[in-house]
């Protein structure tokens, strides 16, 4: 049985993971949500990134030591992030660090190899990479942390699709502040409507 | 004051319809109908934009509709209906009042206890959200991402302050999300 690829994001009510001008101010999880997500991702041992997300993560998490604003939980997460196995898919990046492998082409082949290897779940972080993997039917699970805010525009969680995509709901859960987790798995049958 | 409730079926990517107004992706089963019947039973009137009104008028007055969904057909035909339209010259569905805009007239005509339910009517809902005239948004999120169709949820006002009041999943994979608009006013 192959490993699961999970696409998980904070998403606005109208489906964006970033507002216009890269606005992320609305999406900061509180302690409860942060703890829940860490628990949810406890079977994840690999992160998959496109360049944009990798650079954002690498620019923040390894550098928290000594940052007095960071909570204990964030510091722990930062340390875990550095240790986690990471794979970045990018034609333009030339080097990576923090326990990261760079894949420069043949994305589909590389992802299938990763799936067939022994290991835990893989977390897909980034809409750009999701847009590449969705049409290849390589994403197994979608975890949408839906925030009660309308952004009106920005970077969408879902890329444009060729066909309608039917999903199977596997879990819902609400959190303080009106956030709702909507968790879906890829349906066995592919819808032919479009 | 009467509570104005917007009820929309939406896709997971926040659309109300696919290309050419297609709604064939809507999952309408016994659970959905029970939910819709409950909502409508709580209503004193139904409010529509023109496009949804014409579709509903064409369907709910038919013998087929009355046979397939007798509970909903009964309440849809019984309740007073209001349609906001400047272009609709005649409204043939009995019990309909045509209004030029979302005027004060509607509130004045309502009893203070009754709810006004707005069914579908995406354009009207967007406009009303900008005026913050809607008290509650009930979104029936279907477990499907559409390949086509115009955005809907992103046309709502970005100034809405929404409080989540209910999350209800259904066996079909639909999820009902109910949000109250904290600062709604009319």
XYZ file of C-alpha atoms in Angstrom:
380
model
C 0.000 0.000 0.000
C 1.538 3.285 -1.037
C 2.091 6.327 1.110
C -0.541 9.024 1.347
C -0.022 12.543 0.031
C -2.001 15.080 2.031
C -2.714 18.635 0.852
C -3.487 20.689 3.935
C -3.951 24.459 4.187
C -5.618 27.291 6.022
C -8.261 28.441 3.549
C -10.548 31.468 3.510
C -14.297 30.898 3.212
C -14.071 31.765 -0.473
C -11.269 29.323 -1.140
C -7.997 31.253 -0.958
C -4.830 30.293 0.899
C -3.367 33.782 0.546
C -5.146 37.069 0.038
C -4.221 39.690 -2.502
C -0.635 40.901 -1.967
C 0.138 37.644 -0.197
C -1.971 38.538 2.824
C -1.701 35.793 5.435
C -2.717 37.858 8.455
C -6.091 36.118 8.726
C -4.710 32.579 8.835
C -2.663 32.356 11.976
C -3.815 29.363 14.011
C -4.409 29.747 17.710
C -2.893 27.314 20.222
C -5.810 24.879 19.967
C -5.662 24.710 16.196
C -1.878 24.560 16.103
C -1.897 21.632 18.541
C -4.620 19.867 16.571
C -2.719 20.220 13.309
C 0.490 18.911 14.861
C -1.418 15.907 16.115
C -3.095 15.418 12.740
C 0.306 15.444 11.082
C 2.008 13.082 13.511
C 2.166 10.332 10.859
C 3.779 12.695 8.377
C 7.499 12.155 7.894
C 8.072 14.001 4.615
C 7.104 17.420 3.306
C 6.776 18.179 -0.397
C 7.196 21.760 -1.531
C 7.331 23.932 -4.556
C 9.993 26.631 -4.494
C 7.799 29.419 -3.127
C 6.642 27.517 -0.068
C 10.063 25.988 0.583
C 11.697 29.405 0.640
C 9.007 30.778 2.961
C 9.383 27.859 5.355
C 13.199 27.820 5.198
C 13.231 31.530 5.840
C 11.325 31.138 9.091
C 11.413 27.821 10.922
C 15.150 27.176 11.237
C 15.754 30.658 12.649
C 13.496 30.722 15.684
C 16.053 29.986 18.415
C 16.471 33.187 20.397
C 13.235 34.656 19.029
C 11.421 35.634 22.215
C 8.102 36.064 20.413
C 8.005 32.400 19.451
C 5.936 30.112 21.666
C 7.350 26.878 23.059
C 5.162 25.016 20.623
C 6.517 26.998 17.681
C 10.103 26.414 18.804
C 9.435 22.691 19.010
C 7.822 22.734 15.596
C 10.770 24.638 14.174
C 13.188 22.011 15.456
C 10.985 19.221 14.086
C 10.748 20.953 10.730
C 14.489 21.045 10.340
C 14.753 17.318 11.012
C 11.842 16.338 8.778
C 12.636 14.923 5.366
C 11.786 17.498 2.725
C 11.563 17.301 -1.055
C 11.452 20.453 -3.158
C 10.309 20.334 -6.771
C 11.841 23.213 -8.690
C 13.601 23.813 -11.980
C 15.030 27.118 -10.830
C 16.418 26.433 -7.365
C 20.067 25.374 -7.407
C 20.639 24.419 -3.815
C 18.663 23.513 -0.745
C 19.492 22.832 2.893
C 17.881 21.712 6.154
C 17.611 18.026 5.241
C 16.030 18.697 1.845
C 16.249 16.896 -1.497
C 15.893 18.904 -4.698
C 13.990 17.376 -7.627
C 14.457 19.365 -10.806
C 12.335 17.417 -13.289
C 10.220 14.289 -13.859
C 7.907 15.255 -11.023
C 5.408 12.455 -11.628
C 8.093 9.760 -11.617
C 9.751 11.164 -8.502
C 6.457 11.406 -6.624
C 5.467 7.849 -7.540
C 8.831 6.595 -6.348
C 8.360 8.413 -3.061
C 4.895 6.898 -2.668
C 6.166 3.391 -3.255
C 9.000 3.724 -0.766
C 8.565 2.701 2.858
C 7.569 5.573 5.054
C 4.876 7.681 6.642
C 2.490 10.187 5.144
C 3.692 13.041 2.976
C 2.451 16.573 3.400
C 2.050 18.766 0.367
C 2.570 22.402 1.227
C 1.834 24.840 -1.548
C -0.784 25.575 -4.154
C 1.668 25.610 -7.010
C 2.831 22.063 -6.396
C -0.754 20.991 -5.703
C -1.709 22.369 -9.104
C 0.890 20.080 -10.700
C -0.033 16.997 -8.732
C -3.828 17.221 -8.825
C -4.231 16.478 -12.551
C -1.812 13.576 -12.122
C -4.173 12.166 -9.452
C -1.353 11.971 -6.932
C -3.077 13.735 -4.026
C -4.874 11.358 -1.677
C -6.322 13.643 0.961
C -7.416 17.272 1.290
C -7.511 18.964 4.680
C -9.161 22.374 4.489
C -9.047 24.521 7.616
C -11.797 26.911 6.618
C -11.616 30.403 8.153
C -14.759 32.555 8.432
C -13.440 35.351 6.255
C -14.082 36.423 2.665
C -10.890 37.628 0.972
C -12.311 38.306 -2.474
C -9.173 37.216 -4.291
C -5.652 35.866 -3.917
C -4.082 32.456 -4.349
C -6.719 29.719 -4.598
C -6.417 26.406 -2.763
C -7.736 24.530 -5.810
C -6.169 25.048 -9.234
C -8.316 25.248 -12.389
C -9.463 21.743 -13.317
C -10.326 20.012 -16.581
C -13.135 17.982 -15.004
C -15.301 18.265 -11.927
C -13.594 16.463 -9.035
C -15.817 14.550 -6.615
C -14.385 13.888 -3.162
C -15.375 11.781 -0.164
C -15.898 13.577 3.121
C -14.091 11.818 5.935
C -14.133 14.286 8.822
C -15.440 17.657 9.987
C -14.543 19.495 13.134
C -15.014 23.044 14.385
C -12.635 25.179 16.438
C -12.787 28.383 18.428
C -12.916 31.432 16.230
C -15.236 29.733 13.773
C -12.608 27.679 11.940
C -13.881 24.421 10.460
C -11.826 21.447 9.328
C -13.237 19.845 6.185
C -11.296 16.672 5.433
C -11.784 14.725 2.201
C -10.205 11.780 0.480
C -10.000 11.289 -3.251
C -13.014 9.399 -4.470
C -12.576 5.943 -5.946
C -14.571 6.918 -9.018
C -13.627 9.943 -11.050
C -16.516 12.161 -12.058
C -16.862 12.619 -15.796
C -18.807 15.865 -15.618
C -17.053 18.946 -16.746
C -36.795 42.193 13.303
C -37.202 39.311 10.927
C -34.030 37.326 10.313
C -32.916 37.271 6.681
C -31.327 33.917 5.879
C -29.426 33.182 2.683
C -29.436 29.508 1.721
C -26.970 28.450 -0.970
C -25.735 25.153 -2.308
C -22.042 25.632 -3.078
C -19.170 23.569 -4.395
C -16.042 23.068 -2.298
C -14.344 25.777 -4.349
C -17.053 28.272 -3.493
C -19.172 28.302 -6.645
C -22.948 28.240 -6.902
C -23.123 26.934 -10.452
C -20.997 25.443 -13.199
C -20.785 26.698 -16.758
C -24.115 27.718 -18.311
C -25.824 27.719 -14.931
C -25.396 23.992 -14.493
C -26.406 22.585 -11.119
C -26.342 18.905 -12.037
C -23.612 18.450 -9.406
C -26.004 19.368 -6.561
C -26.537 16.388 -4.229
C -30.230 16.579 -3.373
C -31.270 13.582 -1.307
C -33.721 12.877 1.511
C -31.384 14.521 4.067
C -31.149 17.657 1.986
C -34.894 17.811 1.489
C -35.512 17.352 5.226
C -33.118 20.225 5.928
C -34.748 22.429 3.281
C -38.230 21.641 4.558
C -37.223 22.577 8.126
C -35.718 25.835 6.965
C -38.742 26.750 4.889
C -41.164 25.830 7.697
C -39.418 28.487 9.802
C -39.945 31.107 7.110
C -42.605 33.714 6.756
C -41.600 34.601 3.215
C -39.174 33.639 0.475
C -37.089 36.206 -1.356
C -35.563 35.629 -4.785
C -33.512 37.288 -7.473
C -35.067 37.048 -10.926
C -33.080 34.133 -12.329
C -33.695 31.799 -9.401
C -37.310 32.925 -9.180
C -38.003 31.983 -12.779
C -36.393 28.548 -12.358
C -38.283 27.856 -9.136
C -41.583 29.159 -10.505
C -41.254 26.902 -13.528
C -40.559 23.836 -11.393
C -42.521 24.040 -8.143
C -45.829 24.710 -9.824
C -45.648 21.450 -11.790
C -47.441 18.212 -10.953
C -44.078 16.422 -11.151
C -42.641 18.574 -8.381
C -45.692 18.084 -6.190
C -45.404 14.339 -6.618
C -41.656 14.025 -6.108
C -41.271 16.505 -3.216
C -44.730 17.089 -1.785
C -43.529 18.635 1.487
C -41.316 21.212 -0.154
C -43.738 21.839 -2.986
C -46.468 22.597 -0.460
C -44.468 25.167 1.461
C -42.917 26.703 -1.669
C -46.357 27.241 -3.129
C -47.922 28.396 0.129
C -45.432 30.990 1.357
C -45.553 34.603 0.218
C -42.835 35.150 -2.349
C -40.930 38.318 -3.174
C -38.757 38.773 -6.200
C -36.382 41.688 -6.662
C -36.365 42.660 -10.289
C -36.567 45.723 -12.422
C -37.068 43.705 -15.597
C -39.616 41.081 -14.585
C -42.903 42.414 -15.881
C -45.166 39.686 -14.608
C -44.760 37.073 -11.945
C -47.094 34.172 -12.593
C -46.411 32.152 -9.498
C -49.382 32.795 -7.202
C -48.439 34.660 -4.047
C -45.633 36.668 -5.615
C -44.898 40.340 -5.107
C -42.383 41.949 -7.456
C -40.192 44.598 -5.837
C -37.965 47.023 -7.668
C -35.253 46.764 -5.052
C -34.663 45.469 -1.568
C -36.739 48.183 -0.099
C -37.840 49.009 3.361
C -41.254 47.810 2.196
C -40.277 44.185 2.727
C -39.364 44.641 6.383
C -42.479 46.700 6.974
C -44.683 43.982 5.550
C -43.120 41.230 7.617
C -44.215 40.289 11.087
C -41.277 40.754 13.415
C -41.157 37.029 14.245
C -40.888 35.672 10.766
C -37.775 34.718 8.871
C -37.177 35.674 5.280
C -35.361 32.904 3.444
C -33.415 33.800 0.302
C -33.012 30.721 -1.868
C -30.119 30.631 -4.335
C -30.196 34.028 -6.035
C -26.430 34.510 -6.032
C -26.390 37.995 -7.548
C -28.984 39.240 -5.089
C -27.132 37.678 -2.144
C -23.860 39.349 -3.181
C -25.594 42.709 -3.373
C -27.353 42.196 -0.056
C -24.090 41.132 1.607
C -22.488 44.387 0.508
C -25.337 46.202 2.248
C -24.913 43.809 5.183
C -28.610 43.027 4.989
C -28.282 39.274 5.557
C -28.334 37.957 9.112
C -27.380 34.368 8.431
C -25.634 32.452 5.674
C -26.452 28.765 5.346
C -24.016 27.107 2.967
C -24.580 23.510 1.905
C -21.058 22.611 0.808
C -21.096 19.772 -1.709
C -18.029 17.514 -1.873
C -17.082 18.519 -5.396
C -14.604 20.930 -7.002
C -15.956 22.355 -10.246
C -14.076 22.633 -13.530
C -16.104 25.637 -14.601
C -18.473 28.299 -13.429
C -18.200 31.793 -11.977
C -17.044 32.429 -8.418
C -19.741 33.017 -5.833
C -18.419 33.121 -2.271
C -15.670 35.532 -3.282
C -18.357 37.962 -4.464
C -19.661 38.348 -0.916
C -18.564 41.410 0.994
C -15.056 41.135 2.486
C -16.314 43.252 5.382
C -18.562 40.516 6.735
C -17.834 39.503 10.316
C -19.006 35.913 10.426
C -19.613 33.778 13.483
C -19.900 30.041 12.922
C -23.084 28.758 14.526
C -23.429 25.246 13.137
C -21.525 22.536 11.281
C -23.521 19.522 10.171
C -22.082 16.771 7.952
C -24.375 14.440 6.019
C -23.847 10.874 4.761
C -23.814 12.205 1.198
C -20.639 14.158 2.036
C -22.507 17.460 2.023
C -21.640 19.726 4.935
C -23.988 22.419 6.188
C -22.137 25.480 7.463
C -24.219 28.163 9.154
C -22.692 31.583 9.808
C -24.283 34.549 11.493
C -23.266 37.994 10.344
C -22.246 39.767 13.526
C -23.009 43.280 12.374
C -25.917 42.799 9.997
C -28.269 45.736 9.735
C -31.086 46.857 7.504
